[in-house]
Structure formats: structure tokens, C-alpha cells
Amino acid sequence: ATNEREERALSLAARNALPASVRIFNPAAPDFSTVPFSPDVFNRILTDRTEWTRFTAVELSERMSLQRGRTVLTAGLRQDFVALRLHDRRAGLAPILAHVRDRVDELTWHAGLNHQLVPSRLLLFATTSTAFNPSTRIDARTGQIQGNETTWGYEGGVKTRLAENTLDLTASGFTFINRDISRRNPLYGDPVQDANHTQPQLVAAGEERFTGGKLEGRWRPLPGLTFSTVASHVRAITTASPDLPEEVGRRLSRFPPYNASVAVSYGFPAGQLQGLSLSGSWAYISDFTAYYEDRNRFALEYPGYGLAHLSAGYSRRIGTRTHSVSLAVRNLFDRDLLRSLHRLGAGREFLFSYRIFF
């Protein structure tokens, strides 16, 4: 895969010429004025590089069924090989930073268990796994690509089917930990600890923990009619941060801890309206911290909010082809998210689609 990355910023003179209301964000009276893009105006190059990446993987998996299918065990291994090559075209870079090559590999695994405590009625499940994210961040001092960010987690829960197979309920809990996150080395540039310029710019020492649970339900009281709901809570905190130790124990910014949704849908099973479906939903996202106070800005908190959506669709088979038409309205009540959350382009939205299946 080849990726071209370019980021530009206003020249310092153009930025300093902007009104103070644009340069200094005021949550109480935000000014979202923009400057028309022009390469001559946005002439400060932040990023200008080409990335070549090659991914190769070898997988091994196994599934075992016991007690005539009441217990199922799964396990797997995956070995990934990632080759990275970067060409950074920013002016003034040393050759060691302008052309970088690296190869990394990572072994990940998973294991799972499903057991029907009551056949076709009550299921227990548990799983644990690891994962990784190949890094392309380059250390300005060493010229090396940072190590992979890794994840390890586990989940367990119960799923039941009741009321003559019309009601499904699922409850689960989970924990996963992100490790080896690249952070700025607090000793980088230190007049004493880095007097000989030997400290790396970055250290893979950041860590985050996510712990929570989820409840899901689906009820089908009549043919074609379905009610569903999902609710979750996640406590996401920073557990290690060498460059910003005050972050440790804080919940992650821009991560709402509570989310919930309810939905109802009806598809006409027969008659003249067969093929017509109607649905409505409401989703809630809780309050969250956009960012914490530091030397450059004040803390900013955003409130929770809920949005309602409606949709309708119709499908009909004509000859050997199926025609499908759908209409949806998002943010049905036109909630003003610009004023409450400073989100642009989030007003009421109408969507129409037509698809044909051969």
C-alpha cells in the first residue's frame, strides 16, 4: 500500500493577521471563520511524505466442539510481518530522517469458550486476545520508527433466549489495555539528562485501560416487528504517561463513558405493502471532556445529548432484478449541535438512496 501524506498550515504572518476571535478559541462565542485554501497562503509544510507499507501474515486457527456441540473451544495464532519505507520531503531534514526503512513483526493470539448451560436457551461465553497497530511515527533524534502499539484484553458474558424465542438478552463485561503507546520522552532536551544529545525523542511507554460492560436486548412480539436496545458503560483512563504524569488516573478525553440506543422497526410481511419497512431510533451519548486545562488552554467539557432518526425503505423484485429505495432523516428534531458541541454540519439531514441488485 502507498500513502501520500501532506499537511499545510498558514504562514506565521497570515496566522498572526487573523482576528483574535479566530486565533484564540472562546467556547462561549466560537468563531469558525475559515481562510480559503491556497498553496501560497498555506505555505508552511507540516507533513510531506510518502509511505510504502507491505503486510504479510501467517495464521493458524483451531475450533473444537465437545459434548455434542454444547461446548465450543476456539484458539488461534497470527504472525504479522510489516515492511515500512518512508520518504520525507520536508526541507532541511538529515538523510537519516528523510529516508527511513524498517521491518517489524508481531505474534498475536486469541482463545475463546462458548458453553450452552441450557441448550438453545442460555449460553456462557468468554474470550481473550491480543492485537497490535504498526507504527509509522519516526523519532526525530534516532531516525527510527517507533515500536508497535499493542493491545491485550478479555471479555465474558451470558446470552439467553426467552419467550418462545422472541426475546434475546445479552450481558457482557470486558477489559482491554493499550500498551507501548509512543509518548514524548520527558528527558529529551533536558540540560542535564540530555546534555550529550543521546536521549531519544520518543518512548513507547504510554498505557490506557478500558473497563466496562454492555447490555443488549431484542424483542420480536409480532412477525416483522422488532424492538432493540443497547446500553454500555466504559471507564477509559490513562494508566501511564511519562511526558504528562498528571494524566494518570484521568478519563480519556473525547471518550463518552455512557452510550445507549433504542430502536423499533417494522417490515410488512405480506399483502400489498410487502417489501415496505419503517424504522425509528434514538441514541444517547453522555458528557465528555474535550481536553483538560494546561498552559495553553482552559478545560473544555461537553454535555451529553440524544438524537432521533427515522427511515423508510421499499424493495421489490421485478424480473431477475431487485430494486430498493430508502429515505432517512437523521437528527429528526434538528438539535443544534453547533451551539452545544461546536460540531459543524450536524443539523437535520435527509438521505435518499436507490439500489439495484442483479
XYZ file of C-alpha atoms in Angstrom:
358
model
C 0.000 0.000 0.000
C 1.189 3.510 -0.826
C 0.014 6.580 1.064
C 0.747 10.210 0.288
C 0.520 12.469 3.359
C 0.574 16.250 3.165
C -0.357 18.757 5.844
C -0.110 22.506 5.373
C -0.588 25.404 7.741
C -0.951 29.130 7.372
C 2.234 31.105 7.229
C 3.081 32.764 10.524
C 2.336 36.189 9.087
C -1.088 35.081 7.807
C -1.910 33.381 11.095
C -0.933 36.420 13.147
C -3.079 38.606 10.898
C -6.229 36.660 11.766
C -8.718 38.245 14.192
C -8.145 37.394 17.851
C -11.543 35.622 17.934
C -10.191 33.077 15.435
C -6.707 32.649 16.906
C -7.997 32.214 20.479
C -10.917 29.822 20.745
C -13.706 31.008 23.029
C -16.218 28.202 23.804
C -18.822 30.784 24.846
C -18.610 32.606 21.492
C -16.819 30.400 18.961
C -15.658 31.946 15.696
C -15.478 29.289 12.962
C -14.339 31.625 10.208
C -12.057 29.949 7.678
C -9.414 31.098 5.238
C -9.898 29.968 1.596
C -7.248 27.405 0.748
C -4.368 28.482 -1.419
C -0.897 26.874 -1.525
C 0.597 30.369 -1.456
C -1.191 31.181 1.818
C -0.937 27.723 3.417
C 2.748 27.550 2.624
C 4.048 26.192 5.943
C 4.685 22.469 5.370
C 3.928 20.305 8.396
C 3.908 16.920 6.683
C 5.006 15.954 3.185
C 5.924 12.321 2.828
C 5.231 9.076 1.008
C 4.722 5.841 2.919
C 5.086 2.382 1.405
C 3.772 -0.443 3.552
C 3.706 -4.196 2.896
C 1.688 -6.511 5.147
C 2.182 -10.274 5.253
C 0.578 -12.639 7.743
C 0.509 -16.344 8.592
C -2.496 -17.624 10.528
C -3.254 -20.825 12.394
C -6.661 -21.444 13.972
C -8.494 -24.363 15.555
C -12.101 -24.972 16.616
C -13.142 -27.871 18.831
C -16.669 -28.979 19.682
C -17.387 -31.036 22.809
C -20.474 -32.623 24.364
C -22.277 -32.763 21.031
C -21.849 -29.073 20.437
C -22.733 -27.754 23.898
C -19.148 -26.595 24.439
C -17.045 -24.974 21.728
C -13.386 -24.028 22.128
C -11.517 -21.773 19.714
C -7.881 -20.736 19.541
C -5.603 -19.100 17.032
C -2.175 -17.634 16.345
C -1.232 -14.957 13.841
C 2.263 -13.846 12.868
C 2.368 -10.484 11.092
C 5.303 -9.143 9.095
C 5.251 -5.448 8.242
C 7.752 -3.705 5.965
C 7.785 0.099 6.087
C 9.533 2.632 3.889
C 9.174 6.416 4.267
C 10.334 9.297 2.112
C 10.008 12.645 3.911
C 10.321 15.617 1.568
C 10.410 18.413 4.145
C 13.299 20.791 3.615
C 16.308 20.671 5.900
C 15.926 17.088 7.144
C 19.007 14.993 7.757
C 19.308 11.983 5.399
C 18.695 9.608 8.316
C 15.259 11.204 8.791
C 14.377 11.801 5.135
C 14.675 8.145 4.099
C 13.649 5.509 6.625
C 13.249 1.743 6.247
C 12.147 -0.706 8.858
C 10.726 -4.204 9.289
C 8.664 -5.261 12.270
C 6.850 -8.443 13.218
C 4.371 -9.291 15.910
C 2.785 -12.506 17.180
C -0.834 -12.211 18.334
C -3.260 -14.837 19.592
C -6.822 -15.456 20.696
C -8.699 -18.062 22.721
C -12.413 -18.440 23.316
C -15.028 -20.606 25.017
C -18.781 -20.953 24.408
C -20.861 -23.237 26.623
C -24.615 -23.822 26.424
C -25.622 -24.124 30.038
C -29.216 -24.715 28.893
C -29.281 -25.853 25.255
C -30.737 -23.203 22.929
C -31.673 -21.081 25.956
C -28.647 -19.987 27.983
C -25.117 -19.505 26.631
C -21.965 -18.532 28.541
C -19.032 -17.105 26.588
C -15.519 -15.880 27.292
C -12.668 -14.753 25.080
C -9.211 -13.246 25.366
C -6.969 -11.913 22.623
C -4.084 -9.656 21.692
C -3.612 -7.234 18.800
C -1.181 -4.600 17.572
C -1.068 -1.455 15.456
C 2.007 -0.962 13.227
C 3.647 2.378 13.946
C 4.888 4.885 11.368
C 5.974 7.589 13.820
C 9.666 8.483 13.483
C 11.912 9.539 16.337
C 13.477 12.904 15.436
C 16.684 12.055 17.337
C 17.310 8.436 16.316
C 15.576 8.357 12.925
C 13.955 5.041 13.856
C 10.304 4.088 13.514
C 8.655 3.549 16.864
C 7.655 0.104 18.048
C 4.174 -1.301 17.618
C 1.346 -0.318 19.923
C -0.109 -3.473 21.466
C -3.453 -4.429 22.992
C -4.480 -7.238 25.306
C -7.986 -7.848 26.608
C -10.604 -10.282 27.770
C -14.392 -10.446 27.749
C -17.046 -12.650 29.300
C -20.794 -12.733 29.382
C -24.102 -14.536 29.102
C -26.713 -14.718 26.357
C -30.245 -16.017 26.846
C -33.264 -16.616 24.620
C -36.711 -16.417 26.241
C -40.431 -16.103 25.493
C -40.616 -18.781 22.827
C -37.541 -17.481 21.015
C -38.894 -13.936 20.668
C -36.672 -12.263 23.285
C -32.852 -12.254 23.209
C -30.804 -10.731 26.027
C -27.018 -10.394 26.232
C -24.885 -9.066 29.084
C -21.103 -8.819 28.898
C -18.147 -7.273 30.676
C -14.692 -6.559 29.314
C -11.274 -5.101 29.983
C -8.574 -4.277 27.477
C -5.293 -2.448 27.804
C -3.423 -0.453 25.158
C 0.325 -0.568 25.775
C 3.537 0.700 24.191
C 1.932 3.980 23.090
C 4.523 6.443 21.755
C 4.916 9.442 24.041
C 7.455 12.235 24.255
C 10.499 11.333 26.331
C 10.479 13.721 29.334
C 14.300 13.647 29.341
C 14.554 14.737 25.702
C 16.217 18.148 25.588
C 16.901 18.159 29.338
C 20.013 20.304 30.006
C 21.404 17.687 32.397
C 19.972 14.284 31.379
C 20.332 15.025 27.656
C 23.474 17.171 27.708
C 25.142 14.908 25.109
C 22.004 14.614 22.943
C 21.699 10.873 23.457
C 18.114 10.677 24.694
C 15.510 9.517 22.131
C 12.698 11.925 21.370
C 10.003 9.294 21.950
C 9.464 6.389 24.328
C 6.899 3.610 23.907
C 5.677 3.853 27.473
C 2.105 5.188 27.345
C -0.717 2.961 28.559
C -4.531 3.134 28.608
C -7.094 0.862 30.275
C -10.705 0.337 29.214
C -13.093 -1.445 31.584
C -16.833 -1.706 31.137
C -19.920 -3.641 30.263
C -22.707 -3.825 27.718
C -26.379 -4.845 27.768
C -28.235 -5.773 24.588
C -31.838 -6.793 24.020
C -34.011 -7.716 21.061
C -37.760 -8.461 21.209
C -39.930 -9.679 18.318
C -43.529 -9.695 19.663
C -45.114 -9.918 16.184
C -43.939 -11.044 12.761
C -41.991 -8.179 11.226
C -41.957 -6.043 14.400
C -38.686 -5.735 16.323
C -37.672 -3.684 19.348
C -33.964 -3.460 20.203
C -31.804 -1.658 22.711
C -28.119 -1.376 23.555
C -26.514 0.310 26.559
C -22.845 0.415 27.515
C -20.513 1.950 30.040
C -16.743 2.167 29.598
C -14.294 3.567 32.121
C -11.362 4.624 29.963
C -8.379 6.070 31.811
C -4.704 6.749 31.282
C -2.568 4.443 33.421
C 0.911 5.510 32.261
C 2.072 8.790 30.732
C 5.771 9.660 31.152
C 5.523 13.087 29.497
C 2.255 14.173 31.167
C 2.091 12.404 34.549
C -0.931 14.480 35.549
C -2.955 12.441 33.012
C -2.605 9.234 35.041
C -5.984 8.309 36.512
C -7.924 10.757 34.327
C -10.598 9.537 31.960
C -9.561 9.794 28.319
C -10.509 12.958 26.513
C -13.170 12.844 23.807
C -14.402 9.467 25.058
C -18.026 9.474 26.350
C -18.337 6.891 29.155
C -22.051 6.137 28.634
C -23.871 5.290 25.419
C -27.377 3.957 24.840
C -29.813 3.463 21.993
C -33.321 2.144 21.398
C -34.859 1.277 18.065
C -38.068 -0.105 16.604
C -38.593 -1.441 13.102
C -41.446 -2.993 11.204
C -41.345 -4.794 7.903
C -44.682 -5.660 6.302
C -44.531 -9.440 5.876
C -47.367 -9.854 3.347
C -50.091 -8.087 1.437
C -49.955 -5.036 -0.802
C -47.315 -3.382 1.414
C -44.954 -6.340 1.391
C -41.411 -5.038 0.903
C -42.033 -1.807 2.828
C -40.122 -1.308 6.083
C -40.243 1.510 8.627
C -37.826 2.189 11.489
C -37.070 4.758 14.143
C -34.272 5.080 16.674
C -32.939 7.276 19.440
C -29.291 7.332 20.520
C -27.745 8.958 23.571
C -24.086 9.893 24.083
C -23.043 11.065 27.543
C -20.957 14.078 28.525
C -17.219 14.005 27.880
C -14.061 16.046 28.319
C -12.776 17.583 25.098
C -9.447 18.468 26.702
C -8.018 19.267 30.108
C -6.563 22.520 31.282
C -2.880 23.081 30.585
C -0.527 26.003 29.976
C -2.090 26.765 26.607
C -5.844 26.386 27.162
C -8.664 26.003 29.619
C -10.508 22.743 30.249
C -13.490 22.163 27.978
C -16.411 19.884 28.876
C -19.263 18.965 26.548
C -22.736 17.859 27.707
C -24.487 14.640 26.816
C -27.102 14.638 24.069
C -29.625 12.414 22.302
C -30.610 12.256 18.631
C -33.636 10.723 16.938
C -33.661 9.209 13.448
C -36.364 7.882 11.107
C -36.109 5.813 7.946
C -38.294 4.041 5.427
C -37.400 1.593 2.703
C -39.099 -0.353 -0.054
C -37.796 -3.319 -2.050
C -39.452 -5.082 -4.960
C -38.293 -7.785 -7.293
C -39.025 -7.169 -10.961
C -37.944 -9.962 -13.229
C -34.431 -11.007 -12.296
C -33.591 -7.750 -10.517
C -34.417 -6.352 -7.089
C -34.987 -2.616 -6.784
C -34.522 -0.950 -3.402
C -35.360 2.628 -2.399
C -34.721 4.174 1.025
C -35.282 7.543 2.669
C -33.841 8.551 6.035
C -33.929 11.599 8.270
C -31.066 12.000 10.724
C -31.285 14.367 13.700
C -35.056 14.427 13.270
C -35.684 17.343 15.655
C -32.775 19.395 14.269
C -30.890 19.573 17.557
C -28.379 22.422 17.457
C -25.064 20.600 17.938
C -23.095 23.603 16.721
C -24.174 25.633 19.743
C -23.904 22.840 22.335
C -20.956 20.803 20.984
C -19.349 23.047 18.351
C -19.980 20.395 15.702
C -20.238 21.708 12.157
C -22.624 20.188 9.637
C -24.577 18.152 12.202
C -28.076 19.592 11.664
C -31.091 17.738 10.305
C -30.047 15.631 7.333
C -32.075 13.892 4.621
C -30.661 10.881 2.805
C -32.061 9.113 -0.252
C -30.670 6.044 -1.969
C -31.645 3.739 -4.794
C -30.003 0.386 -5.360
C -30.489 -2.365 -7.893
C -29.388 -5.945 -7.323
C -28.733 -8.251 -10.263
